CSV table of C-alpha atoms in Angstrom, one decimal:
chain,number,residue,atom,x,y,z
A,1,MET,CA,0.0,0.0,0.0
A,2,GLN,CA,2.9,2.3,0.9
A,3,ALA,CA,4.4,1.6,-2.6
A,4,ILE,CA,1.2,2.4,-4.4
A,5,LYS,CA,0.9,5.7,-2.4
A,6,LYS,CA,4.5,6.7,-3.4
A,7,ALA,CA,3.9,5.9,-7.1
A,8,ILE,CA,0.7,8.0,-7.1
A,9,SER,CA,2.6,10.8,-5.4
A,10,TRP,CA,5.4,10.8,-8.0
A,11,LYS,CA,2.8,11.0,-10.8
A,12,LEU,CA,1.1,13.9,-9.2
A,13,PHE,CA,4.5,15.6,-8.8
A,14,ILE,CA,5.4,15.2,-12.4
A,15,LEU,CA,1.9,16.5,-13.6
A,16,SER,CA,2.3,19.5,-11.3
A,17,TYR,CA,5.8,20.1,-12.7
A,18,LEU,CA,4.6,20.0,-16.3
A,19,PHE,CA,1.7,22.4,-15.5
A,20,VAL,CA,4.0,24.9,-13.8
A,21,GLU,CA,6.4,24.7,-16.8
A,22,GLY,CA,3.7,25.4,-19.3
A,23,SER,CA,2.3,28.3,-17.3
A,24,CYS,CA,5.7,29.9,-17.0
A,25,GLN,CA,6.4,30.1,-20.8
A,26,ASP,CA,6.7,33.6,-22.2
A,27,PHE,CA,4.7,33.6,-25.5
A,28,GLY,CA,6.2,36.9,-26.4
A,29,GLY,CA,9.6,35.3,-27.0
A,30,GLY,CA,11.1,35.5,-23.4
A,31,GLN,CA,13.2,32.8,-21.8
A,32,THR,CA,11.7,30.1,-19.6
A,33,GLN,CA,13.0,29.8,-16.0
A,34,PHE,CA,12.7,26.6,-13.9
A,35,ILE,CA,12.7,26.6,-10.0
A,36,CYS,CA,13.5,23.5,-8.0
A,37,THR,CA,12.1,23.4,-4.4
A,38,SER,CA,13.1,20.7,-1.8
A,39,VAL,CA,10.3,18.8,-0.1
A,40,PRO,CA,10.5,17.3,3.4
A,41,LYS,CA,10.7,13.6,3.5
A,42,ASP,CA,7.5,13.0,5.4
A,43,MET,CA,5.4,15.8,3.7
A,44,ASP,CA,2.7,15.1,1.1
A,45,ILE,CA,4.1,15.9,-2.3
A,46,CYS,CA,0.8,17.3,-3.7
A,47,ALA,CA,0.4,19.7,-0.8
A,48,ALA,CA,4.0,20.8,-1.1
A,49,THR,CA,3.7,21.4,-4.8
A,50,LEU,CA,0.5,23.5,-4.4
A,51,GLN,CA,2.1,25.3,-1.5
A,52,ASN,CA,5.1,26.4,-3.5
A,53,SER,CA,3.1,27.4,-6.6
A,54,MET,CA,1.1,30.6,-7.0
A,55,PRO,CA,-2.1,31.2,-5.2
A,56,GLY,CA,-5.3,29.8,-6.7
A,57,GLU,CA,-6.7,33.1,-7.9
A,58,ASP,CA,-3.4,34.1,-9.6
A,59,LEU,CA,-3.3,30.7,-11.3
A,60,LYS,CA,-6.8,31.1,-12.7
A,61,THR,CA,-5.9,34.6,-14.0
A,62,THR,CA,-2.7,33.3,-15.7
A,63,VAL,CA,-4.6,30.4,-17.3
A,64,MET,CA,-7.2,32.9,-18.8
A,65,GLN,CA,-4.4,35.2,-20.1
A,66,LEU,CA,-2.7,32.2,-21.7
A,67,ARG,CA,-6.0,31.2,-23.3
A,68,GLU,CA,-6.6,34.7,-24.6
A,69,THR,CA,-3.0,34.9,-26.0
A,70,VAL,CA,-3.5,31.6,-27.9
A,71,LEU,CA,-6.8,32.8,-29.4
A,72,GLN,CA,-5.2,36.1,-30.5
A,73,GLN,CA,-2.3,34.2,-32.1
A,74,LYS,CA,-4.7,31.9,-33.9
A,75,GLU,CA,-6.6,34.9,-35.3
A,76,THR,CA,-3.4,36.6,-36.4
A,77,ILE,CA,-2.3,33.4,-38.2
A,78,MET,CA,-5.6,33.2,-40.0
A,79,ASN,CA,-5.4,36.8,-41.1
A,80,GLN,CA,-1.9,36.3,-42.4
A,81,LYS,CA,-3.0,33.2,-44.4
A,82,GLU,CA,-5.7,35.2,-46.0
A,83,THR,CA,-3.3,38.0,-46.9
A,84,ILE,CA,-0.8,35.5,-48.4
A,85,ARG,CA,-3.6,33.9,-50.4
A,86,GLU,CA,-4.7,37.3,-51.9
A,87,LEU,CA,-1.1,38.3,-52.7
A,88,THR,CA,-0.4,34.9,-54.4
A,89,SER,CA,-3.6,35.3,-56.5
A,90,LYS,CA,-2.6,38.8,-57.6
A,91,LEU,CA,1.0,37.7,-58.4
A,92,THR,CA,-0.3,34.9,-60.5
A,93,ARG,CA,-2.5,37.2,-62.5
A,94,CYS,CA,0.3,39.7,-63.0
A,95,GLU,CA,2.7,36.9,-64.2
A,96,GLY,CA,0.1,35.7,-66.6
A,97,GLN,CA,-0.2,39.2,-68.2
A,98,SER,CA,3.4,40.1,-68.5
A,99,ALA,CA,5.0,36.9,-69.8
A,100,PRO,CA,7.6,37.7,-72.5
A,101,GLU,CA,6.7,37.0,-76.1
A,102,PRO,CA,8.9,34.5,-78.1
A,103,GLY,CA,10.9,36.1,-80.8
A,104,PRO,CA,10.4,35.2,-84.5
A,105,GLY,CA,12.9,32.4,-84.2
A,106,GLY,CA,10.9,30.7,-81.3
A,107,ARG,CA,13.3,31.6,-78.5
A,108,ARG,CA,11.9,33.5,-75.5
A,109,LYS,CA,13.6,36.9,-75.1
A,110,GLU,CA,13.4,38.9,-71.9
A,111,THR,CA,15.1,42.1,-71.8
A,112,GLY,CA,16.7,43.4,-74.9
A,113,THR,CA,13.5,44.7,-76.5
A,114,LYS,CA,12.6,48.3,-75.7
A,115,ASN,CA,9.0,48.7,-74.5
A,116,THR,CA,7.6,51.7,-76.2
A,117,MET,CA,4.2,51.4,-74.5
A,118,GLY,CA,5.3,52.1,-70.9
A,119,ASP,CA,5.1,50.0,-67.8
A,120,VAL,CA,4.3,46.4,-68.6
A,121,SER,CA,3.3,45.6,-65.0
A,122,ARG,CA,0.1,47.7,-65.2
A,123,GLY,CA,-3.2,46.0,-64.7
A,124,PRO,CA,-5.0,45.0,-67.9
A,125,SER,CA,-7.7,47.7,-67.7
A,126,ASP,CA,-5.1,50.4,-67.1
A,127,THR,CA,-2.9,49.1,-69.9
A,128,LEU,CA,-5.7,49.0,-72.5
A,129,ALA,CA,-7.0,52.4,-71.4
A,130,GLN,CA,-3.6,53.9,-71.9
A,131,LEU,CA,-3.2,52.2,-75.4
A,132,SER,CA,-6.6,53.5,-76.4
A,133,GLN,CA,-5.6,57.0,-75.4
A,134,THR,CA,-2.4,56.6,-77.4
A,135,LEU,CA,-4.3,55.5,-80.5
A,136,GLN,CA,-6.7,58.4,-80.2
A,137,SER,CA,-3.6,60.8,-80.1
A,138,LEU,CA,-2.2,59.1,-83.2
A,139,LYS,CA,-5.5,59.4,-85.0
A,140,GLN,CA,-5.5,63.1,-84.4
A,141,ARG,CA,-1.9,63.4,-85.6
A,142,LEU,CA,-2.9,61.5,-88.7
A,143,GLU,CA,-5.8,63.8,-89.5
A,144,ASN,CA,-3.3,66.7,-89.2
A,145,LEU,CA,-1.0,64.9,-91.5
A,146,GLU,CA,-3.7,64.3,-94.1
A,147,GLN,CA,-4.6,68.0,-94.1
A,148,PHE,CA,-0.9,69.0,-94.4
A,149,SER,CA,-0.3,66.5,-97.2
A,150,ARG,CA,-3.3,67.9,-99.2
A,151,ASN,CA,-2.0,71.4,-98.8
A,152,ASN,CA,1.7,70.8,-99.2
A,153,ASN,CA,3.0,67.6,-100.8
A,154,SER,CA,6.4,67.9,-99.2
A,155,VAL,CA,9.2,65.5,-98.2
A,156,GLN,CA,8.5,66.5,-94.6
A,157,ALA,CA,4.9,65.2,-94.7
A,158,ASN,CA,6.0,62.0,-96.3
A,159,SER,CA,8.7,61.5,-93.6
A,160,LEU,CA,6.2,62.1,-90.8
A,161,LYS,CA,3.7,59.7,-92.4
A,162,ASP,CA,6.3,57.0,-92.6
A,163,LEU,CA,7.3,57.5,-89.0
A,164,LEU,CA,3.7,57.3,-88.0
A,165,GLN,CA,3.3,54.0,-89.9
A,166,SER,CA,6.3,52.6,-88.0
A,167,LYS,CA,4.8,53.7,-84.6
A,168,ILE,CA,1.4,52.1,-85.4
A,169,ASP,CA,2.9,48.8,-86.5
A,170,ASP,CA,4.8,48.6,-83.2
A,171,LEU,CA,1.8,49.6,-81.3
A,172,GLU,CA,-0.5,47.0,-82.9
A,173,LYS,CA,1.9,44.2,-82.2
A,174,GLN,CA,2.1,45.1,-78.5
A,175,VAL,CA,-1.7,45.7,-78.1
A,176,LEU,CA,-2.8,42.4,-79.7
A,177,SER,CA,-0.1,40.5,-77.8
A,178,ARG,CA,-1.1,41.9,-74.5
A,179,VAL,CA,-4.8,41.4,-75.1
A,180,ASN,CA,-4.3,37.8,-76.2
A,181,SER,CA,-2.3,37.0,-73.1
A,182,ILE,CA,-4.9,38.6,-70.9
A,183,GLU,CA,-7.8,36.6,-72.4
A,184,ASP,CA,-6.2,33.2,-72.5
A,185,GLY,CA,-7.8,31.1,-69.8
A,186,LYS,CA,-9.0,34.1,-67.7
A,187,PRO,CA,-12.7,34.5,-67.0
A,188,GLY,CA,-14.5,37.8,-66.3
A,189,MET,CA,-12.6,39.8,-68.9
A,190,ARG,CA,-15.6,41.1,-70.8
A,191,ASN,CA,-14.7,44.8,-70.4
A,192,GLU,CA,-11.2,44.1,-71.7
A,193,THR,CA,-12.7,42.2,-74.7
A,194,GLU,CA,-14.9,45.2,-75.5
A,195,GLN,CA,-11.8,47.5,-75.3
A,196,ARG,CA,-10.0,45.1,-77.6
A,197,GLY,CA,-12.7,45.5,-80.2
A,198,ARG,CA,-12.5,49.3,-80.0
A,199,VAL,CA,-8.7,49.2,-80.3
A,200,GLU,CA,-8.7,46.8,-83.3
A,201,SER,CA,-11.3,48.9,-85.0
A,202,THR,CA,-9.2,52.1,-84.5
A,203,LEU,CA,-6.1,50.3,-85.8
A,204,THR,CA,-7.9,49.0,-88.9
A,205,SER,CA,-9.1,52.5,-89.6
A,206,LEU,CA,-5.6,54.0,-89.2
A,207,HIS,CA,-4.0,51.4,-91.5
A,208,GLN,CA,-6.6,52.0,-94.2
A,209,ARG,CA,-6.2,55.7,-94.2
A,210,ILE,CA,-2.4,55.5,-94.3
A,211,THR,CA,-2.7,53.0,-97.2
A,212,ASP,CA,-4.8,55.6,-99.0
A,213,LEU,CA,-2.2,58.3,-98.4
A,214,GLU,CA,0.6,56.0,-99.6
A,215,LYS,CA,-1.1,55.1,-102.9
A,216,GLY,CA,-0.3,58.4,-104.5
A,217,GLN,CA,3.3,58.5,-103.2
A,218,LYS,CA,4.2,55.0,-104.4
A,219,GLU,CA,2.7,55.6,-107.8
A,220,ASN,CA,5.1,58.5,-108.3
A,221,ARG,CA,8.2,57.1,-106.5
A,222,PRO,CA,10.7,54.9,-108.4
A,223,LEU,CA,10.9,51.4,-106.9
A,224,ASP,CA,14.6,51.8,-106.0
A,225,LYS,CA,14.3,55.3,-104.3
A,226,PHE,CA,13.7,54.2,-100.8
A,227,GLN,CA,15.5,53.4,-97.5
A,228,LEU,CA,14.7,51.1,-94.6
A,229,THR,CA,14.7,52.5,-91.1
A,230,PHE,CA,15.1,50.4,-88.0
A,231,PRO,CA,14.6,52.8,-85.1
A,232,LEU,CA,14.8,50.4,-82.2
A,233,ARG,CA,17.1,47.5,-81.1
A,234,THR,CA,14.5,44.7,-81.1
A,235,ASN,CA,14.2,41.1,-82.0
A,236,TYR,CA,11.2,41.6,-84.3
A,237,MET,CA,12.1,44.4,-86.7
A,238,TYR,CA,13.6,43.1,-89.9
A,239,ALA,CA,13.2,42.9,-93.7
A,240,LYS,CA,13.3,39.6,-95.6
A,241,VAL,CA,14.5,39.3,-99.2
A,242,LYS,CA,11.9,37.3,-101.2
A,243,LYS,CA,14.4,35.2,-103.1
A,244,SER,CA,17.5,33.2,-102.1
A,245,LEU,CA,21.0,33.6,-103.3
A,246,PRO,CA,22.6,31.2,-105.9
A,247,GLU,CA,25.9,29.4,-105.3
A,248,MET,CA,28.7,31.9,-105.6
A,249,TYR,CA,32.4,31.6,-105.9
A,250,ALA,CA,32.9,35.3,-105.6
A,251,PHE,CA,30.7,38.2,-104.5
A,252,THR,CA,30.5,42.0,-104.0
A,253,VAL,CA,28.1,43.4,-101.4
A,254,CYS,CA,27.4,47.2,-101.3
A,255,MET,CA,25.0,49.4,-99.5
A,256,TRP,CA,24.4,52.8,-97.9
A,257,LEU,CA,24.3,52.9,-94.1
A,258,LYS,CA,23.6,55.5,-91.5
A,259,SER,CA,23.8,54.8,-87.8
A,260,ASN,CA,24.9,56.2,-84.5
A,261,ALA,CA,24.0,53.2,-82.4
A,262,SER,CA,26.2,52.2,-79.5
A,263,PRO,CA,27.7,49.8,-78.7
A,264,GLY,CA,27.9,48.6,-82.3
A,265,VAL,CA,25.5,49.3,-85.1
A,266,GLY,CA,24.3,45.7,-85.1
A,267,THR,CA,23.7,43.4,-88.1
A,268,PRO,CA,22.9,45.1,-91.5
A,269,PHE,CA,22.4,41.7,-93.1
A,270,SER,CA,22.7,38.0,-92.5
A,271,TYR,CA,22.4,35.0,-94.9
A,272,ALA,CA,21.8,31.6,-93.4
A,273,VAL,CA,21.5,28.2,-95.2
A,274,PRO,CA,20.4,24.8,-93.8
A,275,GLY,CA,23.1,23.6,-91.4
A,276,GLN,CA,24.9,27.0,-91.3
A,277,ALA,CA,23.4,30.1,-89.8
A,278,ASN,CA,26.5,32.2,-90.4
A,279,GLU,CA,27.0,31.5,-94.1
A,280,LEU,CA,27.4,35.2,-94.9
A,281,VAL,CA,27.0,37.9,-92.2
A,282,LEU,CA,28.0,41.6,-91.8
A,283,ILE,CA,27.9,42.5,-88.1
A,284,GLU,CA,29.3,45.1,-85.6
A,285,TRP,CA,28.4,43.8,-82.2
A,286,GLY,CA,29.2,45.3,-78.8
A,287,ASN,CA,32.6,47.0,-78.8
A,288,ASN,CA,34.1,44.8,-81.6
A,289,PRO,CA,34.9,46.3,-85.0
A,290,MET,CA,32.7,45.4,-87.9
A,291,GLU,CA,33.2,41.9,-89.2
A,292,ILE,CA,32.4,39.8,-92.2
A,293,LEU,CA,31.6,36.2,-91.6
A,294,ILE,CA,31.7,33.5,-94.3
A,295,ASN,CA,30.9,29.9,-93.2
A,296,ASP,CA,31.6,31.0,-89.6
A,297,LYS,CA,35.1,32.3,-90.5
A,298,VAL,CA,35.7,35.9,-89.5
A,299,ALA,CA,37.6,38.9,-90.9
A,300,LYS,CA,37.7,42.2,-89.1
A,301,LEU,CA,36.8,45.2,-91.4
A,302,PRO,CA,38.3,48.7,-91.0
A,303,PHE,CA,35.0,50.5,-91.2
A,304,ILE,CA,34.1,53.5,-89.0
A,305,ILE,CA,30.4,54.3,-89.7
A,306,ASN,CA,28.6,54.8,-86.3
A,307,ASP,CA,28.8,58.6,-86.5
A,308,GLY,CA,25.2,59.3,-87.5
A,309,LYS,CA,26.2,60.1,-91.2
A,310,TRP,CA,25.5,58.3,-94.4
A,311,HIS,CA,28.4,56.0,-95.6
A,312,HIS,CA,28.7,53.8,-98.7
A,313,ILE,CA,30.4,50.5,-97.9
A,314,CYS,CA,31.4,47.6,-100.1
A,315,VAL,CA,33.0,44.2,-99.4
A,316,THR,CA,34.4,41.9,-102.2
A,317,TRP,CA,35.5,38.3,-101.8
A,318,THR,CA,36.7,35.4,-104.0
A,319,THR,CA,36.8,31.8,-102.9
A,320,ARG,CA,40.3,31.3,-104.3
A,321,ASP,CA,42.6,31.9,-101.4
A,322,GLY,CA,39.7,33.7,-99.6
A,323,VAL,CA,40.9,37.1,-100.7
A,324,TRP,CA,38.7,40.1,-99.5
A,325,GLU,CA,38.7,43.9,-99.9
A,326,ALA,CA,36.8,46.5,-97.9
A,327,PHE,CA,35.7,49.9,-99.3
A,328,GLN,CA,34.2,52.9,-97.4
A,329,ASP,CA,32.9,55.9,-99.3
A,330,GLY,CA,34.6,54.7,-102.6
A,331,VAL,CA,38.1,54.2,-101.1
A,332,MET,CA,39.7,50.9,-100.2
A,333,ARG,CA,40.3,50.8,-96.4
A,334,GLY,CA,41.7,47.3,-96.1
A,335,SER,CA,42.2,43.8,-97.6
A,336,GLY,CA,43.2,40.3,-96.5
A,337,GLU,CA,43.1,36.6,-97.5
A,338,ASN,CA,42.4,33.1,-96.1
A,339,LEU,CA,38.8,34.0,-95.3
A,340,ALA,CA,37.0,30.7,-95.9
A,341,PRO,CA,39.2,29.8,-98.9
A,342,TYR,CA,37.7,27.4,-101.5
A,343,HIS,CA,34.3,27.5,-99.8
A,344,PRO,CA,31.5,28.6,-102.2
A,345,ILE,CA,28.6,30.5,-100.8
A,346,LYS,CA,25.8,27.9,-100.7
A,347,PRO,CA,22.3,28.5,-102.3
A,348,GLN,CA,18.8,28.0,-101.0
A,349,GLY,CA,19.2,30.1,-97.9
A,350,VAL,CA,17.4,33.0,-96.2
A,351,LEU,CA,18.6,36.6,-96.6
A,352,ILE,CA,17.6,38.9,-93.7
A,353,LEU,CA,18.2,42.7,-93.4
A,354,GLY,CA,18.5,44.1,-89.9
A,355,GLN,CA,18.9,40.9,-87.8
A,356,GLU,CA,21.5,38.2,-87.2
A,357,GLN,CA,20.1,34.6,-87.6
A,358,ASP,CA,20.8,31.9,-85.1
A,359,THR,CA,18.5,29.5,-87.0
A,360,LEU,CA,17.3,29.5,-90.6
A,361,GLY,CA,15.2,32.6,-90.9
A,362,GLY,CA,14.9,33.3,-87.2
A,363,GLY,CA,16.5,33.0,-83.8
A,364,PHE,CA,17.0,36.8,-83.6
A,365,ASP,CA,18.8,38.4,-80.7
A,366,ALA,CA,17.9,42.0,-79.9
A,367,THR,CA,21.5,42.8,-78.8
A,368,GLN,CA,22.7,42.1,-82.4
A,369,ALA,CA,19.9,43.9,-84.2
A,370,PHE,CA,20.8,46.8,-86.6
A,371,VAL,CA,19.7,50.3,-85.6
A,372,GLY,CA,19.7,53.0,-88.2
A,373,ASP,CA,19.0,53.4,-91.9
A,374,LEU,CA,19.9,51.2,-94.9
A,375,ALA,CA,19.5,51.8,-98.6
A,376,ASN,CA,20.7,50.7,-102.0
A,377,PHE,CA,21.7,47.1,-101.0
A,378,HIS,CA,23.1,45.2,-104.0
A,379,ILE,CA,24.9,41.9,-104.5
A,380,TRP,CA,26.9,40.7,-107.4
A,381,ASP,CA,28.4,37.3,-108.0
A,382,ARG,CA,31.7,38.7,-109.0
A,383,LYS,CA,34.4,41.0,-107.7
A,384,LEU,CA,33.7,44.6,-108.8
A,385,SER,CA,36.6,46.8,-109.8
A,386,ILE,CA,37.8,49.8,-107.8
A,387,GLY,CA,36.3,52.1,-110.5
A,388,GLU,CA,32.9,50.4,-110.4
A,389,ILE,CA,32.8,50.7,-106.6
A,390,TYR,CA,33.8,54.4,-106.9
A,391,ASN,CA,30.9,55.0,-109.3
A,392,LEU,CA,28.5,53.5,-106.8
A,393,ALA,CA,29.8,55.7,-103.9
A,394,THR,CA,29.6,58.9,-106.0
A,395,CYS,CA,26.2,58.1,-107.5
A,396,SER,CA,27.6,58.2,-111.0
A,397,SER,CA,25.3,57.6,-114.0
A,398,LYS,CA,27.6,54.7,-114.8
A,399,ALA,CA,26.9,52.9,-111.5
A,400,GLN,CA,25.6,49.4,-111.9
A,401,ILE,CA,22.9,47.4,-110.0
A,402,GLY,CA,23.4,44.0,-108.5
A,403,ASN,CA,23.0,41.1,-110.8
A,404,VAL,CA,22.2,38.7,-107.9
A,405,PHE,CA,20.1,41.1,-105.9
A,406,SER,CA,19.1,44.6,-106.7
A,407,TRP,CA,17.4,47.2,-104.4
A,408,LEU,CA,13.7,47.2,-105.3
A,409,GLU,CA,10.7,47.6,-103.0
A,410,SER,CA,9.0,44.7,-104.6
A,411,SER,CA,11.9,42.4,-103.7
A,412,ILE,CA,11.6,42.6,-99.9
A,413,ASP,CA,9.0,42.3,-97.2
A,414,ILE,CA,9.2,44.2,-93.9
A,415,TYR,CA,8.1,43.1,-90.4
A,416,GLY,CA,7.7,44.4,-86.9
A,417,GLY,CA,7.6,48.1,-87.5
A,418,ALA,CA,10.6,48.7,-89.8
A,419,SER,CA,9.6,51.5,-92.1
A,420,LYS,CA,10.2,52.7,-95.7
A,421,TRP,CA,11.1,56.3,-96.5
A,422,THR,CA,11.8,58.0,-99.7
A,423,PHE,CA,15.5,58.1,-100.3
A,424,GLU,CA,17.7,59.2,-103.1
A,425,ALA,CA,21.5,58.6,-102.7
A,426,CYS,CA,23.8,61.6,-102.8
A,427,ARG,CA,20.8,64.1,-102.5
A,428,GLN,CA,19.8,63.4,-98.9
A,429,LEU,CA,23.2,62.6,-97.5
A,430,ASN,CA,23.9,63.8,-93.9
């Protein structure tokens, strides 16, 4: 009996110890302190424990405080969970609206492209409202342009019209891309859908009116008197030559260029064939000098053209010994050899103006894009003489056109907001 009594006493002591420990915890983050008290040998353990603990009324108050603290913490946790849920939902919606678009070559690009429409993190309603206001502003400018064109058919009016066309093409691409990303899989977007209808209607009207303005100009302008303008460093502005190049054992490439882009003017042209994206490329990338690539082999060219002025450049090459020559403004600036010797330029490729190809006809990188103006791009399947190149640079009446590719509006298609302006070499220089 005495053994049973001692066992029960020990159990009561342990329970009392645990209770005192729990009541002494500081839920505000303080440290817990334990106090050990000696008990006389013949004294009842339960009585000693209660005697050494706090009075009954204080104990009741402490228990109530602890209960209230636990309830408050539970309420705080529930509120925090609700806040986290709302923030997560908003973040998911924002991510769905601002995902980057893949470039023409299928690769997803993130930062090189300049956003001309402002903050991409705006909500869908704010974004579309801003775009609608922009379109209305462009519409008013176009009406002013129409009136000015009727009263004064000047080069300034034509230039402004071409610039407006470029702006609208860029705007249309961003509007439709944003609206499509908003509508995909997202319910309750009826207001945005209605705004999309209004935006598309305005765009259609603007394009039709600009087309009407251009009809008279194109009828009077020779097909070779134009320039291409690439105002931004993007991965979607470019021009594509409609036909491929033949197999060539020699070539001459000539063009007019104007750029002040930094660092590097980018890629005026690139020619890719199946299995070789760098079959024939002219590029000035980063802080490197301008280079000509043939079958991925490189020669550095002594051109200095990123001064914002028009320059005429030509590069000649023959497969025998890989001999090349470089001309700027009608004067030879450098030459070399062993550039892809005995490798003919392959046929059945894609010729792109304004972008460097990483895949056949695509894989564009905004950091390598051409920024500036380009005109009178010609290709021959032979090496031109010094005199022939000088005639081209000085706009002589004896100047020849390319027998492989000649500069005609009907020979190229433009994409992504690149624009065409009237241009006549040696009359509008600098």
